[in-house]
Amino acid sequence: MMKLINKATGVIVLGALLTVALAGCQSNDATPPATGQNTANEQSKGEGATNAPASESSEEKGTEAIKEGSMEKEGNVVLKELAFVYNEHTIAISDTANEDQMEQMLGKPDNLKSHTYSADDGTNMDTLIGFTEKVYTYPGLEIKTISIPEGKQDSIFHIEITDPKYATVRNIKAGDSLDTLKNAYPEGKLLGDGAPNEEDDFRYEPSNYVDVMSFHIKDAKVESIQIYSLLD
């Protein structure tokens, strides 16, 4: 009887030792994934450190662009500064706007013209063949849109303002003095001599040299405002 008890006790002790040994093996096996995870974290930190200068460079570029009149909009570098405001709507160059949207923002136009460029239309605009241009005319305001083939949305490429109820995003409107304009757009410049009693153009343009805001000056006042994007 004592032999059986001793034998049973030995089996129990042996089982306990085997359990401890297996637990130790599992603990050792678990170590490499933890180490690998730390390595991945360290690599991730290292990658973050590598990317930091690029991020700083992007911020510097962004600051420079905004200073020159360019601002990000909807993920693209779009010239939000080249815009005017009416009834709390900001309307900018490169904005997409179909006929319904234009009517919602500005009301029904006095006149709407549409033209699709073709090889035999007499305009000699071969680069725009297949494009459709629309001209919306309001009192003191004209807006032109263009849509490329394949049915994509119309995009604003030209705005002309002569009515003071349409102000730029920096609150400059027709009738404002040249000094007021210069204070609002210190980045701009007069293209001519700028004599106060002569006509001149005051141009404000960002660094891409494609999108422009031009103020026509007469008798030291803003007579009209043109905001436009050069078409290829």
CSV table of N, CA, C and O in Angstrom, one decimal, residues 13-124:
chain,number,residue,atom,x,y,z
A,13,VAL,N,4.5,14.5,-8.6
A,13,VAL,CA,5.7,15.4,-8.6
A,13,VAL,C,6.3,15.5,-10.0
A,13,VAL,O,6.6,16.6,-10.5
A,14,LEU,N,6.4,14.4,-10.7
A,14,LEU,CA,6.9,14.4,-12.1
A,14,LEU,C,6.1,15.2,-13.0
A,14,LEU,O,6.5,16.0,-13.8
A,15,GLY,N,4.7,15.1,-12.8
A,15,GLY,CA,3.8,15.9,-13.6
A,15,GLY,C,4.0,17.4,-13.4
A,15,GLY,O,3.9,18.2,-14.3
A,16,ALA,N,4.2,17.7,-12.1
A,16,ALA,CA,4.3,19.2,-11.7
A,16,ALA,C,5.6,19.7,-12.4
A,16,ALA,O,5.6,20.8,-12.9
A,17,LEU,N,6.7,18.9,-12.3
A,17,LEU,CA,7.9,19.3,-12.9
A,17,LEU,C,7.8,19.5,-14.4
A,17,LEU,O,8.3,20.5,-15.0
A,18,LEU,N,7.1,18.6,-15.1
A,18,LEU,CA,6.9,18.7,-16.5
A,18,LEU,C,6.1,20.0,-16.8
A,18,LEU,O,6.3,20.7,-17.8
A,19,THR,N,5.1,20.3,-16.0
A,19,THR,CA,4.2,21.5,-16.2
A,19,THR,C,5.1,22.8,-16.1
A,19,THR,O,5.0,23.7,-17.0
A,20,VAL,N,6.0,22.8,-15.1
A,20,VAL,CA,6.9,24.0,-15.0
A,20,VAL,C,7.8,24.1,-16.1
A,20,VAL,O,8.0,25.2,-16.7
A,21,ALA,N,8.3,23.0,-16.6
A,21,ALA,CA,9.3,23.0,-17.7
A,21,ALA,C,8.6,23.5,-19.0
A,21,ALA,O,9.1,24.3,-19.7
A,22,LEU,N,7.3,23.0,-19.2
A,22,LEU,CA,6.6,23.5,-20.4
A,22,LEU,C,6.3,24.9,-20.3
A,22,LEU,O,6.4,25.7,-21.3
A,23,ALA,N,5.9,25.4,-19.2
A,23,ALA,CA,5.6,26.9,-19.0
A,23,ALA,C,6.9,27.7,-19.3
A,23,ALA,O,6.8,28.8,-19.9
A,24,GLY,N,8.0,27.2,-18.9
A,24,GLY,CA,9.3,27.9,-19.1
A,24,GLY,C,9.5,28.0,-20.6
A,24,GLY,O,10.0,29.0,-21.1
A,25,CYS,N,9.3,26.9,-21.3
A,25,CYS,CA,9.5,26.9,-22.8
A,25,CYS,C,8.6,27.9,-23.5
A,25,CYS,O,9.0,28.6,-24.4
A,26,GLN,N,7.3,27.9,-23.1
A,26,GLN,CA,6.3,28.8,-23.7
A,26,GLN,C,6.8,30.2,-23.4
A,26,GLN,O,6.6,31.1,-24.3
A,27,SER,N,7.3,30.5,-22.2
A,27,SER,CA,7.7,31.9,-21.9
A,27,SER,C,8.9,32.3,-22.8
A,27,SER,O,8.9,33.4,-23.3
A,28,ASN,N,9.8,31.3,-23.0
A,28,ASN,CA,11.0,31.6,-23.9
A,28,ASN,C,10.5,31.8,-25.3
A,28,ASN,O,11.0,32.6,-26.0
A,29,ASP,N,9.5,31.0,-25.8
A,29,ASP,CA,9.0,31.1,-27.1
A,29,ASP,C,8.3,32.4,-27.3
A,29,ASP,O,8.3,33.0,-28.4
A,30,ALA,N,7.7,33.0,-26.3
A,30,ALA,CA,6.9,34.2,-26.4
A,30,ALA,C,7.8,35.4,-26.5
A,30,ALA,O,7.4,36.5,-26.9
A,31,THR,N,9.1,35.3,-26.1
A,31,THR,CA,10.0,36.4,-26.1
A,31,THR,C,10.3,37.0,-27.4
A,31,THR,O,10.2,38.2,-27.6
A,32,PRO,N,10.6,36.2,-28.5
A,32,PRO,CA,10.9,36.8,-29.8
A,32,PRO,C,9.9,37.7,-30.4
A,32,PRO,O,10.2,38.8,-30.8
A,33,PRO,N,8.5,37.3,-30.3
A,33,PRO,CA,7.5,38.3,-30.9
A,33,PRO,C,7.6,39.6,-30.2
A,33,PRO,O,7.4,40.6,-30.8
A,34,ALA,N,7.7,39.6,-28.8
A,34,ALA,CA,7.8,40.8,-28.1
A,34,ALA,C,8.9,41.7,-28.5
A,34,ALA,O,8.8,42.9,-28.7
A,35,THR,N,10.1,41.0,-28.7
A,35,THR,CA,11.3,41.7,-29.2
A,35,THR,C,11.1,42.3,-30.5
A,35,THR,O,11.4,43.4,-30.9
A,36,GLY,N,10.4,41.5,-31.4
A,36,GLY,CA,10.1,41.9,-32.8
A,36,GLY,C,9.2,43.1,-32.8
A,36,GLY,O,9.4,44.0,-33.6
A,37,GLN,N,8.2,43.1,-31.9
A,37,GLN,CA,7.3,44.2,-31.8
A,37,GLN,C,8.0,45.5,-31.4
A,37,GLN,O,7.8,46.6,-31.9
A,38,ASN,N,8.9,45.4,-30.4
A,38,ASN,CA,9.7,46.6,-30.0
A,38,ASN,C,10.5,47.1,-31.2
A,38,ASN,O,10.7,48.3,-31.4
A,39,THR,N,11.1,46.1,-31.9
A,39,THR,CA,11.9,46.5,-33.1
A,39,THR,C,11.1,47.3,-34.1
A,39,THR,O,11.5,48.3,-34.7
A,40,ALA,N,9.9,46.8,-34.3
A,40,ALA,CA,9.0,47.5,-35.3
A,40,ALA,C,8.6,48.9,-34.8
A,40,ALA,O,8.6,49.8,-35.6
A,41,ASN,N,8.4,49.0,-33.5
A,41,ASN,CA,8.1,50.3,-32.9
A,41,ASN,C,9.3,51.3,-33.1
A,41,ASN,O,9.1,52.4,-33.4
A,42,GLU,N,10.5,50.7,-32.8
A,42,GLU,CA,11.7,51.5,-33.0
A,42,GLU,C,11.9,51.9,-34.4
A,42,GLU,O,12.2,53.1,-34.7
A,43,GLN,N,11.6,51.0,-35.4
A,43,GLN,CA,11.7,51.3,-36.8
A,43,GLN,C,10.6,52.4,-37.1
A,43,GLN,O,10.9,53.3,-37.9
A,44,SER,N,9.4,52.3,-36.6
A,44,SER,CA,8.4,53.2,-36.8
A,44,SER,C,8.8,54.6,-36.3
A,44,SER,O,8.6,55.6,-37.0
A,45,LYS,N,9.4,54.6,-35.1
A,45,LYS,CA,9.9,55.9,-34.6
A,45,LYS,C,11.0,56.4,-35.5
A,45,LYS,O,11.1,57.6,-35.8
A,46,GLY,N,11.9,55.5,-35.9
A,46,GLY,CA,12.9,56.0,-36.8
A,46,GLY,C,12.4,56.5,-38.1
A,46,GLY,O,12.9,57.6,-38.6
A,47,GLU,N,11.4,55.9,-38.7
A,47,GLU,CA,10.8,56.4,-39.9
A,47,GLU,C,10.1,57.8,-39.6
A,47,GLU,O,10.2,58.7,-40.5
A,48,GLY,N,9.5,57.9,-38.5
A,48,GLY,CA,8.9,59.2,-38.1
A,48,GLY,C,10.0,60.3,-38.1
A,48,GLY,O,9.8,61.4,-38.6
A,49,ALA,N,11.1,59.9,-37.5
A,49,ALA,CA,12.2,60.9,-37.4
A,49,ALA,C,12.7,61.3,-38.8
A,49,ALA,O,13.0,62.4,-39.1
A,50,THR,N,12.8,60.2,-39.7
A,50,THR,CA,13.2,60.5,-41.0
A,50,THR,C,12.3,61.4,-41.8
A,50,THR,O,12.7,62.3,-42.5
A,51,ASN,N,11.0,61.2,-41.5
A,51,ASN,CA,10.0,62.0,-42.3
A,51,ASN,C,9.8,63.4,-41.7
A,51,ASN,O,9.2,64.3,-42.3
A,52,ALA,N,10.3,63.7,-40.5
A,52,ALA,CA,10.1,65.0,-39.8
A,52,ALA,C,10.6,66.1,-40.7
A,52,ALA,O,9.9,67.1,-40.9
A,53,PRO,N,11.8,66.1,-41.3
A,53,PRO,CA,12.3,67.2,-42.1
A,53,PRO,C,11.4,67.5,-43.2
A,53,PRO,O,11.1,68.6,-43.6
A,54,ALA,N,10.9,66.4,-43.9
A,54,ALA,CA,10.0,66.5,-45.0
A,54,ALA,C,8.7,67.3,-44.6
A,54,ALA,O,8.2,68.1,-45.3
A,55,SER,N,8.2,66.9,-43.4
A,55,SER,CA,7.0,67.6,-42.9
A,55,SER,C,7.3,69.0,-42.7
A,55,SER,O,6.5,69.9,-43.0
A,56,GLU,N,8.4,69.3,-42.1
A,56,GLU,CA,8.8,70.7,-41.8
A,56,GLU,C,8.9,71.5,-43.1
A,56,GLU,O,8.5,72.6,-43.3
A,57,SER,N,9.5,70.8,-44.1
A,57,SER,CA,9.7,71.4,-45.4
A,57,SER,C,8.3,71.7,-46.1
A,57,SER,O,8.1,72.8,-46.6
A,58,SER,N,7.3,70.8,-45.9
A,58,SER,CA,6.0,71.0,-46.5
A,58,SER,C,5.4,72.2,-45.8
A,58,SER,O,4.7,73.0,-46.4
A,59,GLU,N,5.6,72.3,-44.5
A,59,GLU,CA,5.0,73.5,-43.7
A,59,GLU,C,5.6,74.8,-44.2
A,59,GLU,O,4.9,75.8,-44.4
A,60,GLU,N,6.9,74.7,-44.4
A,60,GLU,CA,7.5,76.0,-44.9
A,60,GLU,C,7.0,76.4,-46.3
A,60,GLU,O,6.7,77.5,-46.6
A,61,LYS,N,6.8,75.3,-47.2
A,61,LYS,CA,6.3,75.6,-48.5
A,61,LYS,C,4.9,76.1,-48.4
A,61,LYS,O,4.5,77.1,-49.1
A,62,GLY,N,4.1,75.5,-47.5
A,62,GLY,CA,2.7,76.0,-47.3
A,62,GLY,C,2.6,77.4,-46.9
A,62,GLY,O,1.8,78.2,-47.4
A,63,THR,N,3.5,77.8,-45.9
A,63,THR,CA,3.5,79.2,-45.4
A,63,THR,C,3.9,80.1,-46.6
A,63,THR,O,3.3,81.2,-46.7
A,64,GLU,N,4.9,79.7,-47.3
A,64,GLU,CA,5.3,80.6,-48.4
A,64,GLU,C,4.2,80.8,-49.5
A,64,GLU,O,3.9,81.9,-49.9
A,65,ALA,N,3.5,79.7,-49.8
A,65,ALA,CA,2.4,79.7,-50.8
A,65,ALA,C,1.3,80.6,-50.3
A,65,ALA,O,0.8,81.4,-51.0
A,66,ILE,N,0.9,80.5,-49.0
A,66,ILE,CA,-0.1,81.3,-48.5
A,66,ILE,C,0.3,82.8,-48.5
A,66,ILE,O,-0.5,83.7,-48.9
A,67,LYS,N,1.5,83.1,-48.2
A,67,LYS,CA,2.0,84.4,-48.2
A,67,LYS,C,1.9,85.0,-49.6
A,67,LYS,O,1.6,86.2,-49.8
A,68,GLU,N,2.1,84.2,-50.6
A,68,GLU,CA,2.0,84.7,-52.0
A,68,GLU,C,0.6,84.7,-52.5
A,68,GLU,O,0.4,85.1,-53.7
A,69,GLY,N,-0.3,84.1,-51.8
A,69,GLY,CA,-1.7,84.2,-52.2
A,69,GLY,C,-2.3,82.8,-52.6
A,69,GLY,O,-3.4,82.7,-53.0
A,70,SER,N,-1.6,81.7,-52.3
A,70,SER,CA,-2.1,80.4,-52.6
A,70,SER,C,-2.5,79.8,-51.3
A,70,SER,O,-1.8,79.9,-50.3
A,71,MET,N,-3.7,79.1,-51.3
A,71,MET,CA,-4.1,78.4,-50.1
A,71,MET,C,-4.6,77.0,-50.5
A,71,MET,O,-5.1,76.8,-51.7
A,72,GLU,N,-4.5,76.0,-49.6
A,72,GLU,CA,-5.1,74.7,-49.9
A,72,GLU,C,-6.6,74.7,-49.8
A,72,GLU,O,-7.2,75.3,-49.0
A,73,LYS,N,-7.2,74.0,-50.8
A,73,LYS,CA,-8.6,73.9,-50.7
A,73,LYS,C,-9.0,72.5,-51.3
A,73,LYS,O,-8.6,72.2,-52.4
A,74,GLU,N,-9.7,71.7,-50.5
A,74,GLU,CA,-10.2,70.4,-50.9
A,74,GLU,C,-9.0,69.5,-51.4
A,74,GLU,O,-9.1,68.9,-52.4
A,75,GLY,N,-7.9,69.6,-50.7
A,75,GLY,CA,-6.8,68.7,-51.1
A,75,GLY,C,-5.9,69.2,-52.2
A,75,GLY,O,-4.9,68.6,-52.5
A,76,ASN,N,-6.2,70.3,-52.8
A,76,ASN,CA,-5.4,70.8,-53.9
A,76,ASN,C,-5.0,72.2,-53.6
A,76,ASN,O,-5.6,72.9,-52.8
A,77,VAL,N,-3.9,72.5,-54.3
A,77,VAL,CA,-3.4,73.9,-54.1
A,77,VAL,C,-4.3,74.7,-55.1
A,77,VAL,O,-4.1,74.8,-56.2
A,78,VAL,N,-5.3,75.4,-54.5
A,78,VAL,CA,-6.2,76.2,-55.3
A,78,VAL,C,-6.1,77.6,-54.8
A,78,VAL,O,-5.9,77.9,-53.6
A,79,LEU,N,-6.3,78.6,-55.7
A,79,LEU,CA,-6.1,80.0,-55.3
A,79,LEU,C,-7.4,80.6,-54.7
A,79,LEU,O,-8.1,81.3,-55.3
A,80,LYS,N,-7.6,80.2,-53.5
A,80,LYS,CA,-8.7,80.7,-52.7
A,80,LYS,C,-8.7,82.2,-52.6
A,80,LYS,O,-9.8,82.8,-52.4
A,81,GLU,N,-7.6,82.8,-52.5
A,81,GLU,CA,-7.5,84.2,-52.4
A,81,GLU,C,-8.1,84.9,-53.7
A,81,GLU,O,-8.6,86.0,-53.6
A,82,LEU,N,-8.0,84.2,-54.8
A,82,LEU,CA,-8.6,84.8,-56.1
A,82,LEU,C,-10.0,84.5,-56.1
A,82,LEU,O,-10.5,83.7,-56.9
A,83,ALA,N,-10.8,85.3,-55.4
A,83,ALA,CA,-12.2,85.0,-55.2
A,83,ALA,C,-13.0,86.3,-54.8
A,83,ALA,O,-12.4,87.3,-54.4
A,84,PHE,N,-14.3,86.2,-54.9
A,84,PHE,CA,-15.1,87.3,-54.4
A,84,PHE,C,-16.2,86.7,-53.5
A,84,PHE,O,-16.5,85.5,-53.5
A,85,VAL,N,-16.8,87.6,-52.7
A,85,VAL,CA,-17.9,87.1,-51.8
A,85,VAL,C,-19.2,87.8,-52.1
A,85,VAL,O,-19.2,89.1,-52.3
A,86,TYR,N,-20.3,87.0,-52.1
A,86,TYR,CA,-21.6,87.6,-52.3
A,86,TYR,C,-22.6,86.8,-51.5
A,86,TYR,O,-22.7,85.6,-51.7
A,87,ASN,N,-23.3,87.5,-50.6
A,87,ASN,CA,-24.4,86.8,-49.8
A,87,ASN,C,-23.8,85.6,-49.1
A,87,ASN,O,-24.4,84.5,-49.1
A,88,GLU,N,-22.6,85.7,-48.5
A,88,GLU,CA,-21.9,84.7,-47.7
A,88,GLU,C,-21.4,83.5,-48.6
A,88,GLU,O,-21.0,82.5,-48.0
A,89,HIS,N,-21.5,83.7,-49.9
A,89,HIS,CA,-20.9,82.7,-50.8
A,89,HIS,C,-19.5,83.2,-51.3
A,89,HIS,O,-19.4,84.3,-51.7
A,90,THR,N,-18.5,82.3,-51.1
A,90,THR,CA,-17.2,82.7,-51.7
A,90,THR,C,-17.0,81.9,-53.0
A,90,THR,O,-17.1,80.7,-53.0
A,91,ILE,N,-16.8,82.7,-54.0
A,91,ILE,CA,-16.8,82.1,-55.4
A,91,ILE,C,-15.4,82.4,-55.9
A,91,ILE,O,-14.9,83.5,-56.1
A,92,ALA,N,-14.6,81.3,-56.2
A,92,ALA,CA,-13.2,81.4,-56.6
A,92,ALA,C,-12.9,80.8,-57.9
A,92,ALA,O,-13.7,80.0,-58.4
A,93,ILE,N,-11.8,81.2,-58.5
A,93,ILE,CA,-11.3,80.6,-59.7
A,93,ILE,C,-11.0,79.1,-59.4
A,93,ILE,O,-10.6,78.7,-58.3
A,94,SER,N,-11.4,78.3,-60.4
A,94,SER,CA,-11.2,76.8,-60.3
A,94,SER,C,-12.3,76.1,-59.6
A,94,SER,O,-12.4,74.9,-59.5
A,95,ASP,N,-13.3,76.9,-59.0
A,95,ASP,CA,-14.4,76.3,-58.4
A,95,ASP,C,-15.3,75.6,-59.5
A,95,ASP,O,-15.4,76.1,-60.6
A,96,THR,N,-15.9,74.5,-59.2
A,96,THR,CA,-16.8,73.9,-60.1
A,96,THR,C,-18.2,74.5,-59.8
A,96,THR,O,-18.6,74.7,-58.6
A,97,ALA,N,-18.9,74.7,-60.9
A,97,ALA,CA,-20.2,75.4,-60.7
A,97,ALA,C,-21.1,75.1,-62.0
A,97,ALA,O,-20.7,75.6,-63.0
A,98,ASN,N,-22.2,74.4,-61.8
A,98,ASN,CA,-23.1,74.2,-62.9
A,98,ASN,C,-24.1,75.3,-62.9
A,98,ASN,O,-24.1,76.2,-62.0
A,99,GLU,N,-25.1,75.2,-63.8
A,99,GLU,CA,-26.1,76.3,-63.9
A,99,GLU,C,-27.0,76.4,-62.6
A,99,GLU,O,-27.3,77.5,-62.2
A,100,ASP,N,-27.3,75.2,-62.1
A,100,ASP,CA,-28.1,75.3,-60.8
A,100,ASP,C,-27.4,75.9,-59.7
A,100,ASP,O,-27.9,76.7,-58.9
A,101,GLN,N,-26.1,75.5,-59.5
A,101,GLN,CA,-25.3,76.1,-58.5
A,101,GLN,C,-25.1,77.6,-58.6
A,101,GLN,O,-25.1,78.3,-57.6
A,102,MET,N,-24.9,78.0,-59.8
A,102,MET,CA,-24.7,79.5,-60.1
A,102,MET,C,-26.0,80.2,-59.7
A,102,MET,O,-25.9,81.3,-59.1
A,103,GLU,N,-27.1,79.7,-60.1
A,103,GLU,CA,-28.4,80.3,-59.7
A,103,GLU,C,-28.6,80.4,-58.2
A,103,GLU,O,-29.1,81.4,-57.7
A,104,GLN,N,-28.2,79.3,-57.5
A,104,GLN,CA,-28.4,79.3,-56.1
A,104,GLN,C,-27.5,80.3,-55.4
A,104,GLN,O,-27.9,81.0,-54.4
A,105,MET,N,-26.3,80.5,-55.9
A,105,MET,CA,-25.4,81.5,-55.3
A,105,MET,C,-25.6,82.9,-55.7
A,105,MET,O,-25.5,83.8,-54.9
A,106,LEU,N,-26.0,83.1,-57.0
A,106,LEU,CA,-26.0,84.5,-57.5
A,106,LEU,C,-27.4,84.9,-58.1
A,106,LEU,O,-27.6,86.1,-58.4
A,107,GLY,N,-28.3,84.0,-58.1
A,107,GLY,CA,-29.6,84.2,-58.7
A,107,GLY,C,-29.6,83.9,-60.2
A,107,GLY,O,-28.5,83.6,-60.8
A,108,LYS,N,-30.7,84.1,-60.8
A,108,LYS,CA,-30.8,83.8,-62.3
A,108,LYS,C,-30.1,84.9,-63.1
A,108,LYS,O,-30.3,86.1,-62.9
A,109,PRO,N,-29.2,84.5,-64.0
A,109,PRO,CA,-28.4,85.5,-64.7
A,109,PRO,C,-29.3,86.2,-65.7
A,109,PRO,O,-30.3,85.7,-66.2
A,110,ASP,N,-28.9,87.5,-66.1
A,110,ASP,CA,-29.6,88.2,-67.1
A,110,ASP,C,-29.4,87.6,-68.5
A,110,ASP,O,-30.3,87.6,-69.3
A,111,ASN,N,-28.3,86.9,-68.6
A,111,ASN,CA,-28.0,86.3,-69.9
A,111,ASN,C,-27.1,85.1,-69.7
A,111,ASN,O,-26.2,85.2,-68.8
A,112,LEU,N,-27.3,84.1,-70.4
A,112,LEU,CA,-26.4,82.9,-70.4
A,112,LEU,C,-26.1,82.4,-71.8
A,112,LEU,O,-27.0,82.1,-72.5
A,113,LYS,N,-24.8,82.4,-72.1
A,113,LYS,CA,-24.4,81.9,-73.4
A,113,LYS,C,-23.6,80.7,-73.3
A,113,LYS,O,-22.8,80.5,-72.3
A,114,SER,N,-23.7,79.8,-74.2
A,114,SER,CA,-22.9,78.5,-74.2
A,114,SER,C,-22.3,78.3,-75.6
A,114,SER,O,-23.0,78.4,-76.6
A,115,HIS,N,-21.1,77.8,-75.6
A,115,HIS,CA,-20.4,77.6,-76.9
A,115,HIS,C,-19.4,76.4,-76.7
A,115,HIS,O,-18.6,76.4,-75.8
A,116,THR,N,-19.6,75.4,-77.6
A,116,THR,CA,-18.6,74.3,-77.6
A,116,THR,C,-17.7,74.5,-78.8
A,116,THR,O,-18.1,74.6,-79.9
A,117,TYR,N,-16.4,74.5,-78.5
A,117,TYR,CA,-15.4,74.8,-79.5
A,117,TYR,C,-15.2,73.7,-80.5
A,117,TYR,O,-15.3,72.5,-80.1
A,118,SER,N,-15.1,74.0,-81.7
A,118,SER,CA,-14.9,73.0,-82.8
A,118,SER,C,-13.9,73.5,-83.8
A,118,SER,O,-13.5,74.7,-83.7
A,119,ALA,N,-13.4,72.7,-84.7
A,119,ALA,CA,-12.4,73.0,-85.6
A,119,ALA,C,-12.8,74.1,-86.6
A,119,ALA,O,-12.0,74.8,-87.1
A,120,ASP,N,-14.1,74.2,-86.9
A,120,ASP,CA,-14.6,75.1,-87.9
A,120,ASP,C,-15.5,76.2,-87.3
A,120,ASP,O,-16.3,76.8,-88.0
A,121,ASP,N,-15.3,76.6,-86.0
A,121,ASP,CA,-16.1,77.6,-85.4
A,121,ASP,C,-15.5,79.0,-85.6
A,121,ASP,O,-16.1,80.0,-85.2
A,122,GLY,N,-14.4,79.1,-86.3
A,122,GLY,CA,-13.8,80.4,-86.6
A,122,GLY,C,-13.0,81.1,-85.4
A,122,GLY,O,-12.6,82.2,-85.6
A,123,THR,N,-12.9,80.4,-84.3
A,123,THR,CA,-12.2,81.0,-83.1
A,123,THR,C,-10.7,80.7,-83.1
A,123,THR,O,-10.0,81.3,-82.4
A,124,ASN,N,-10.3,79.7,-83.9
A,124,ASN,CA,-8.9,79.3,-84.0
A,124,ASN,C,-8.4,78.8,-82.6
A,124,ASN,O,-7.2,79.1,-82.3
